[in-house]
Amino acid sequence: AAGVIQSPRHLIKEKRETATLKCYPIPRHDTVYWYQQGPGQDPQFLISFYEKMQSDKGSIPDRFSAQQFSDYHSELNMSSLELGDSALYFCASSLGGPGEGETQYFGPGTRLLVL
Amino acid sequence: GNSVTQMEGPVTLSEEAFLTINCTYTATGYPSLFWYVQYPGEGLQLLLKATKADDKGSNKGFEATYRKETTSFHLEKGSVQVSDSAVYFCALSDLYNQGGKLIFGQGTELSVKP
């Protein structure tokens, strides 16, 4: 079965640079969630989209922005990168809007290292 | 606000030992509860879930029962294998109060020795 695809899998950037992370949800899934997992930490919710509209926002810095496109893939744009942004970024997808009770399926993550 | 608390790790067991990882939660509504597993270098995989009180989720020999009276969702397995070594995350989703986002516990690292 098709899973959630994230690209790139690994990314190395310098401080103050920008990065774009991409997420391709499971086919037919219309809801995307982004999470950030720091080293040895639990995943923290960043932002979610349903039917191309932002549905919820968590602890996402103002330097980050995200959107969901017409084909339901999503991109997380990160600017003015800081050392503390180094983390594993997960995308998860589900069918039906937030609150519909559908299980979230996670991608393999993008490991971002900021030097 | 909503939160999840797990027992601290790492937990080290011998193969075929009984496993319990405690998880308790705080929620204002009626959350769904999940256990996710993360193998080294990999993403999060759903292990099991329960959507209402007294439901039991089970998968691959693991099981957990949604206990509303004790606000708990402890993970158990009767006989662990070396391949079960991973980090286990308990999570909740408070569908009606906080949308569908998952709130995770801090994770419990399990190491199973042959």
PDB file of N, CA and C in Angstrom, chain A residues 16-79:
ATOM      1  N   ARG A  16      20.560  30.850   8.968  1.00  0.00           N
ATOM      2  CA  ARG A  16      19.961  31.958   8.194  1.00  0.00           C
ATOM      3  C   ARG A  16      19.553  31.549   6.769  1.00  0.00           C
ATOM      4  N   GLU A  17      19.805  30.297   6.405  1.00  0.00           N
ATOM      5  CA  GLU A  17      19.338  29.846   5.096  1.00  0.00           C
ATOM      6  C   GLU A  17      17.859  29.468   5.159  1.00  0.00           C
ATOM      7  N   THR A  18      17.304  29.104   4.000  1.00  0.00           N
ATOM      8  CA  THR A  18      15.918  28.656   3.950  1.00  0.00           C
ATOM      9  C   THR A  18      15.872  27.185   3.549  1.00  0.00           C
ATOM     10  N   ALA A  19      14.768  26.549   3.888  1.00  0.00           N
ATOM     11  CA  ALA A  19      14.581  25.143   3.546  1.00  0.00           C
ATOM     12  C   ALA A  19      13.114  24.914   3.208  1.00  0.00           C
ATOM     13  N   THR A  20      12.890  24.001   2.282  1.00  0.00           N
ATOM     14  CA  THR A  20      11.528  23.613   1.930  1.00  0.00           C
ATOM     15  C   THR A  20      11.404  22.106   2.047  1.00  0.00           C
ATOM     16  N   LEU A  21      10.463  21.678   2.857  1.00  0.00           N
ATOM     17  CA  LEU A  21      10.188  20.260   3.047  1.00  0.00           C
ATOM     18  C   LEU A  21       8.874  19.922   2.361  1.00  0.00           C
ATOM     19  N   LYS A  22       8.856  18.776   1.704  1.00  0.00           N
ATOM     20  CA  LYS A  22       7.663  18.394   0.963  1.00  0.00           C
ATOM     21  C   LYS A  22       7.043  17.117   1.522  1.00  0.00           C
ATOM     22  N   CYS A  23       5.738  17.054   1.410  1.00  0.00           N
ATOM     23  CA  CYS A  23       4.987  15.910   1.913  1.00  0.00           C
ATOM     24  C   CYS A  23       3.936  15.523   0.896  1.00  0.00           C
ATOM     25  N   TYR A  24       3.925  14.247   0.550  1.00  0.00           N
ATOM     26  CA  TYR A  24       2.927  13.717  -0.374  1.00  0.00           C
ATOM     27  C   TYR A  24       2.076  12.714   0.398  1.00  0.00           C
ATOM     28  N   PRO A  25       0.810  13.052   0.664  1.00  0.00           N
ATOM     29  CA  PRO A  25      -0.014  12.170   1.504  1.00  0.00           C
ATOM     30  C   PRO A  25      -0.407  10.889   0.778  1.00  0.00           C
ATOM     31  N   ILE A  26      -0.941   9.980   1.529  1.00  0.00           N
ATOM     32  CA  ILE A  26      -1.484   8.752   0.954  1.00  0.00           C
ATOM     33  C   ILE A  26      -2.591   9.147  -0.020  1.00  0.00           C
ATOM     34  N   PRO A  27      -2.661   8.508  -1.188  1.00  0.00           N
ATOM     35  CA  PRO A  27      -3.722   8.856  -2.156  1.00  0.00           C
ATOM     36  C   PRO A  27      -5.106   8.870  -1.522  1.00  0.00           C
ATOM     37  N   ARG A  28      -5.866   9.878  -1.827  1.00  0.00           N
ATOM     38  CA  ARG A  28      -7.220  10.137  -1.345  1.00  0.00           C
ATOM     39  C   ARG A  28      -7.246  10.796   0.022  1.00  0.00           C
ATOM     40  N   HIS A  29      -6.137  10.839   0.714  1.00  0.00           N
ATOM     41  CA  HIS A  29      -6.113  11.540   1.999  1.00  0.00           C
ATOM     42  C   HIS A  29      -6.119  13.043   1.751  1.00  0.00           C
ATOM     43  N   ASP A  30      -6.965  13.748   2.491  1.00  0.00           N
ATOM     44  CA  ASP A  30      -7.149  15.174   2.252  1.00  0.00           C
ATOM     45  C   ASP A  30      -6.665  16.039   3.414  1.00  0.00           C
ATOM     46  N   THR A  31      -6.138  15.423   4.435  1.00  0.00           N
ATOM     47  CA  THR A  31      -5.693  16.161   5.615  1.00  0.00           C
ATOM     48  C   THR A  31      -4.226  15.863   5.867  1.00  0.00           C
ATOM     49  N   VAL A  32      -3.464  16.920   6.110  1.00  0.00           N
ATOM     50  CA  VAL A  32      -2.028  16.790   6.351  1.00  0.00           C
ATOM     51  C   VAL A  32      -1.663  17.483   7.656  1.00  0.00           C
ATOM     52  N   TYR A  33      -0.828  16.830   8.427  1.00  0.00           N
ATOM     53  CA  TYR A  33      -0.316  17.388   9.681  1.00  0.00           C
ATOM     54  C   TYR A  33       1.201  17.438   9.609  1.00  0.00           C
ATOM     55  N   TRP A  34       1.795  18.454  10.197  1.00  0.00           N
ATOM     56  CA  TRP A  34       3.251  18.552  10.333  1.00  0.00           C
ATOM     57  C   TRP A  34       3.623  18.533  11.815  1.00  0.00           C
ATOM     58  N   TYR A  35       4.668  17.748  12.114  1.00  0.00           N
ATOM     59  CA  TYR A  35       5.182  17.642  13.474  1.00  0.00           C
ATOM     60  C   TYR A  35       6.690  17.822  13.450  1.00  0.00           C
ATOM     61  N   GLN A  36       7.215  18.335  14.550  1.00  0.00           N
ATOM     62  CA  GLN A  36       8.656  18.504  14.716  1.00  0.00           C
ATOM     63  C   GLN A  36       9.103  17.672  15.914  1.00  0.00           C
ATOM     64  N   GLN A  37      10.133  16.856  15.713  1.00  0.00           N
ATOM     65  CA  GLN A  37      10.662  16.042  16.800  1.00  0.00           C
ATOM     66  C   GLN A  37      12.128  16.363  17.020  1.00  0.00           C
ATOM     67  N   GLY A  38      12.423  17.050  18.115  1.00  0.00           N
ATOM     68  CA  GLY A  38      13.799  17.338  18.473  1.00  0.00           C
ATOM     69  C   GLY A  38      14.487  16.095  18.991  1.00  0.00           C
ATOM     70  N   PRO A  39      15.807  16.118  19.086  1.00  0.00           N
ATOM     71  CA  PRO A  39      16.568  14.949  19.554  1.00  0.00           C
ATOM     72  C   PRO A  39      16.082  14.483  20.923  1.00  0.00           C
ATOM     73  N   GLY A  40      15.700  13.229  20.998  1.00  0.00           N
ATOM     74  CA  GLY A  40      15.249  12.662  22.261  1.00  0.00           C
ATOM     75  C   GLY A  40      13.929  13.210  22.764  1.00  0.00           C
ATOM     76  N   GLN A  41      13.209  13.905  21.913  1.00  0.00           N
ATOM     77  CA  GLN A  41      11.937  14.529  22.321  1.00  0.00           C
ATOM     78  C   GLN A  41      10.747  13.824  21.687  1.00  0.00           C
ATOM     79  N   ASP A  42       9.560  14.148  22.186  1.00  0.00           N
ATOM     80  CA  ASP A  42       8.359  13.651  21.537  1.00  0.00           C
ATOM     81  C   ASP A  42       7.973  14.609  20.418  1.00  0.00           C
ATOM     82  N   PRO A  43       7.269  14.119  19.427  1.00  0.00           N
ATOM     83  CA  PRO A  43       6.842  14.990  18.319  1.00  0.00           C
ATOM     84  C   PRO A  43       5.902  16.091  18.809  1.00  0.00           C
ATOM     85  N   GLN A  44       6.116  17.296  18.286  1.00  0.00           N
ATOM     86  CA  GLN A  44       5.276  18.438  18.624  1.00  0.00           C
ATOM     87  C   GLN A  44       4.537  18.896  17.370  1.00  0.00           C
ATOM     88  N   PHE A  45       3.245  19.121  17.521  1.00  0.00           N
ATOM     89  CA  PHE A  45       2.408  19.538  16.406  1.00  0.00           C
ATOM     90  C   PHE A  45       2.774  20.948  15.946  1.00  0.00           C
ATOM     91  N   LEU A  46       2.887  21.114  14.633  1.00  0.00           N
ATOM     92  CA  LEU A  46       3.186  22.433  14.069  1.00  0.00           C
ATOM     93  C   LEU A  46       1.957  23.058  13.422  1.00  0.00           C
ATOM     94  N   ILE A  47       1.379  22.347  12.454  1.00  0.00           N
ATOM     95  CA  ILE A  47       0.305  22.934  11.673  1.00  0.00           C
ATOM     96  C   ILE A  47      -0.415  21.826  10.914  1.00  0.00           C
ATOM     97  N   SER A  48      -1.675  22.081  10.538  1.00  0.00           N
ATOM     98  CA  SER A  48      -2.415  21.090   9.765  1.00  0.00           C
ATOM     99  C   SER A  48      -3.263  21.771   8.708  1.00  0.00           C
ATOM    100  N   PHE A  49      -3.586  20.992   7.686  1.00  0.00           N
ATOM    101  CA  PHE A  49      -4.389  21.477   6.578  1.00  0.00           C
ATOM    102  C   PHE A  49      -5.457  20.448   6.234  1.00  0.00           C
ATOM    103  N   TYR A  50      -6.624  20.975   5.878  1.00  0.00           N
ATOM    104  CA  TYR A  50      -7.709  20.134   5.400  1.00  0.00           C
ATOM    105  C   TYR A  50      -8.277  20.782   4.155  1.00  0.00           C
ATOM    106  N   GLU A  51      -8.338  20.034   3.102  1.00  0.00           N
ATOM    107  CA  GLU A  51      -8.870  20.555   1.838  1.00  0.00           C
ATOM    108  C   GLU A  51      -8.229  21.901   1.474  1.00  0.00           C
ATOM    109  N   LYS A  52      -6.916  21.940   1.603  1.00  0.00           N
ATOM    110  CA  LYS A  52      -6.095  23.071   1.182  1.00  0.00           C
ATOM    111  C   LYS A  52      -6.221  24.308   2.072  1.00  0.00           C
ATOM    112  N   MET A  53      -6.956  24.182   3.158  1.00  0.00           N
ATOM    113  CA  MET A  53      -7.085  25.299   4.091  1.00  0.00           C
ATOM    114  C   MET A  53      -6.410  24.929   5.413  1.00  0.00           C
ATOM    115  N   GLN A  54      -5.767  25.901   6.018  1.00  0.00           N
ATOM    116  CA  GLN A  54      -5.175  25.650   7.321  1.00  0.00           C
ATOM    117  C   GLN A  54      -6.287  25.352   8.318  1.00  0.00           C
ATOM    118  N   SER A  55      -6.146  24.249   9.050  1.00  0.00           N
ATOM    119  CA  SER A  55      -7.198  23.858   9.976  1.00  0.00           C
ATOM    120  C   SER A  55      -6.807  24.051  11.433  1.00  0.00           C
ATOM    121  N   ASP A  56      -5.519  24.038  11.722  1.00  0.00           N
ATOM    122  CA  ASP A  56      -5.071  24.210  13.097  1.00  0.00           C
ATOM    123  C   ASP A  56      -3.608  24.631  13.083  1.00  0.00           C
ATOM    124  N   LYS A  57      -3.223  25.306  14.132  1.00  0.00           N
ATOM    125  CA  LYS A  57      -1.854  25.795  14.217  1.00  0.00           C
ATOM    126  C   LYS A  57      -1.341  25.554  15.625  1.00  0.00           C
ATOM    127  N   GLY A  58      -0.124  25.015  15.691  1.00  0.00           N
ATOM    128  CA  GLY A  58       0.461  24.744  16.995  1.00  0.00           C
ATOM    129  C   GLY A  58       1.651  25.642  17.230  1.00  0.00           C
ATOM    130  N   SER A  59       2.699  25.059  17.753  1.00  0.00           N
ATOM    131  CA  SER A  59       3.877  25.833  18.114  1.00  0.00           C
ATOM    132  C   SER A  59       4.801  26.031  16.925  1.00  0.00           C
ATOM    133  N   ILE A  60       4.298  26.652  15.907  1.00  0.00           N
ATOM    134  CA  ILE A  60       5.087  26.882  14.694  1.00  0.00           C
ATOM    135  C   ILE A  60       5.636  28.299  14.713  1.00  0.00           C
ATOM    136  N   PRO A  61       6.961  28.445  14.555  1.00  0.00           N
ATOM    137  CA  PRO A  61       7.550  29.790  14.569  1.00  0.00           C
ATOM    138  C   PRO A  61       7.030  30.614  13.393  1.00  0.00           C
ATOM    139  N   ASP A  62       7.051  31.933  13.574  1.00  0.00           N
ATOM    140  CA  ASP A  62       6.624  32.825  12.487  1.00  0.00           C
ATOM    141  C   ASP A  62       7.528  32.717  11.269  1.00  0.00           C
ATOM    142  N   ARG A  63       8.731  32.225  11.462  1.00  0.00           N
ATOM    143  CA  ARG A  63       9.685  32.053  10.348  1.00  0.00           C
ATOM    144  C   ARG A  63       9.278  30.896   9.432  1.00  0.00           C
ATOM    145  N   PHE A  64       8.359  30.081   9.910  1.00  0.00           N
ATOM    146  CA  PHE A  64       7.907  28.936   9.127  1.00  0.00           C
ATOM    147  C   PHE A  64       6.548  29.256   8.511  1.00  0.00           C
ATOM    148  N   SER A  65       6.334  28.736   7.334  1.00  0.00           N
ATOM    149  CA  SER A  65       5.020  28.814   6.712  1.00  0.00           C
ATOM    150  C   SER A  65       4.757  27.509   5.989  1.00  0.00           C
ATOM    151  N   ALA A  66       3.519  27.241   5.720  1.00  0.00           N
ATOM    152  CA  ALA A  66       3.185  25.991   5.049  1.00  0.00           C
ATOM    153  C   ALA A  66       1.934  26.184   4.243  1.00  0.00           C
ATOM    154  N   GLN A  67       1.742  25.300   3.287  1.00  0.00           N
ATOM    155  CA  GLN A  67       0.509  25.314   2.517  1.00  0.00           C
ATOM    156  C   GLN A  67       0.234  23.929   1.981  1.00  0.00           C
ATOM    157  N   GLN A  68      -1.014  23.730   1.587  1.00  0.00           N
ATOM    158  CA  GLN A  68      -1.429  22.489   0.942  1.00  0.00           C
ATOM    159  C   GLN A  68      -1.927  22.843  -0.442  1.00  0.00           C
ATOM    160  N   PHE A  69      -1.502  22.083  -1.408  1.00  0.00           N
ATOM    161  CA  PHE A  69      -1.796  22.376  -2.800  1.00  0.00           C
ATOM    162  C   PHE A  69      -3.010  21.592  -3.294  1.00  0.00           C
ATOM    163  N   SER A  70      -3.389  21.878  -4.549  1.00  0.00           N
ATOM    164  CA  SER A  70      -4.607  21.279  -5.087  1.00  0.00           C
ATOM    165  C   SER A  70      -4.518  19.754  -5.186  1.00  0.00           C
ATOM    166  N   ASP A  71      -3.302  19.223  -5.287  1.00  0.00           N
ATOM    167  CA  ASP A  71      -3.161  17.761  -5.336  1.00  0.00           C
ATOM    168  C   ASP A  71      -2.966  17.186  -3.930  1.00  0.00           C
ATOM    169  N   TYR A  72      -3.172  18.017  -2.924  1.00  0.00           N
ATOM    170  CA  TYR A  72      -3.116  17.664  -1.502  1.00  0.00           C
ATOM    171  C   TYR A  72      -1.714  17.521  -0.937  1.00  0.00           C
ATOM    172  N   HIS A  73      -0.689  17.655  -1.772  1.00  0.00           N
ATOM    173  CA  HIS A  73       0.629  17.623  -1.174  1.00  0.00           C
ATOM    174  C   HIS A  73       0.853  18.925  -0.405  1.00  0.00           C
ATOM    175  N   SER A  74       1.769  18.887   0.500  1.00  0.00           N
ATOM    176  CA  SER A  74       2.001  20.050   1.351  1.00  0.00           C
ATOM    177  C   SER A  74       3.489  20.366   1.394  1.00  0.00           C
ATOM    178  N   GLU A  75       3.788  21.634   1.602  1.00  0.00           N
ATOM    179  CA  GLU A  75       5.167  22.073   1.730  1.00  0.00           C
ATOM    180  C   GLU A  75       5.317  22.929   2.988  1.00  0.00           C
ATOM    181  N   LEU A  76       6.387  22.672   3.696  1.00  0.00           N
ATOM    182  CA  LEU A  76       6.727  23.450   4.883  1.00  0.00           C
ATOM    183  C   LEU A  76       7.953  24.283   4.531  1.00  0.00           C
ATOM    184  N   ASN A  77       7.796  25.591   4.558  1.00  0.00           N
ATOM    185  CA  ASN A  77       8.881  26.506   4.223  1.00  0.00           C
ATOM    186  C   ASN A  77       9.456  27.107   5.493  1.00  0.00           C
ATOM    187  N   MET A  78      10.762  27.011   5.614  1.00  0.00           N
ATOM    188  CA  MET A  78      11.439  27.449   6.830  1.00  0.00           C
ATOM    189  C   MET A  78      12.498  28.473   6.441  1.00  0.00           C
ATOM    190  N   SER A  79      12.399  29.667   7.008  1.00  0.00           N
ATOM    191  CA  SER A  79      13.362  30.711   6.661  1.00  0.00           C
ATOM    192  C   SER A  79      14.179  31.106   7.888  1.00  0.00           C
TER     193      SER A  79
END
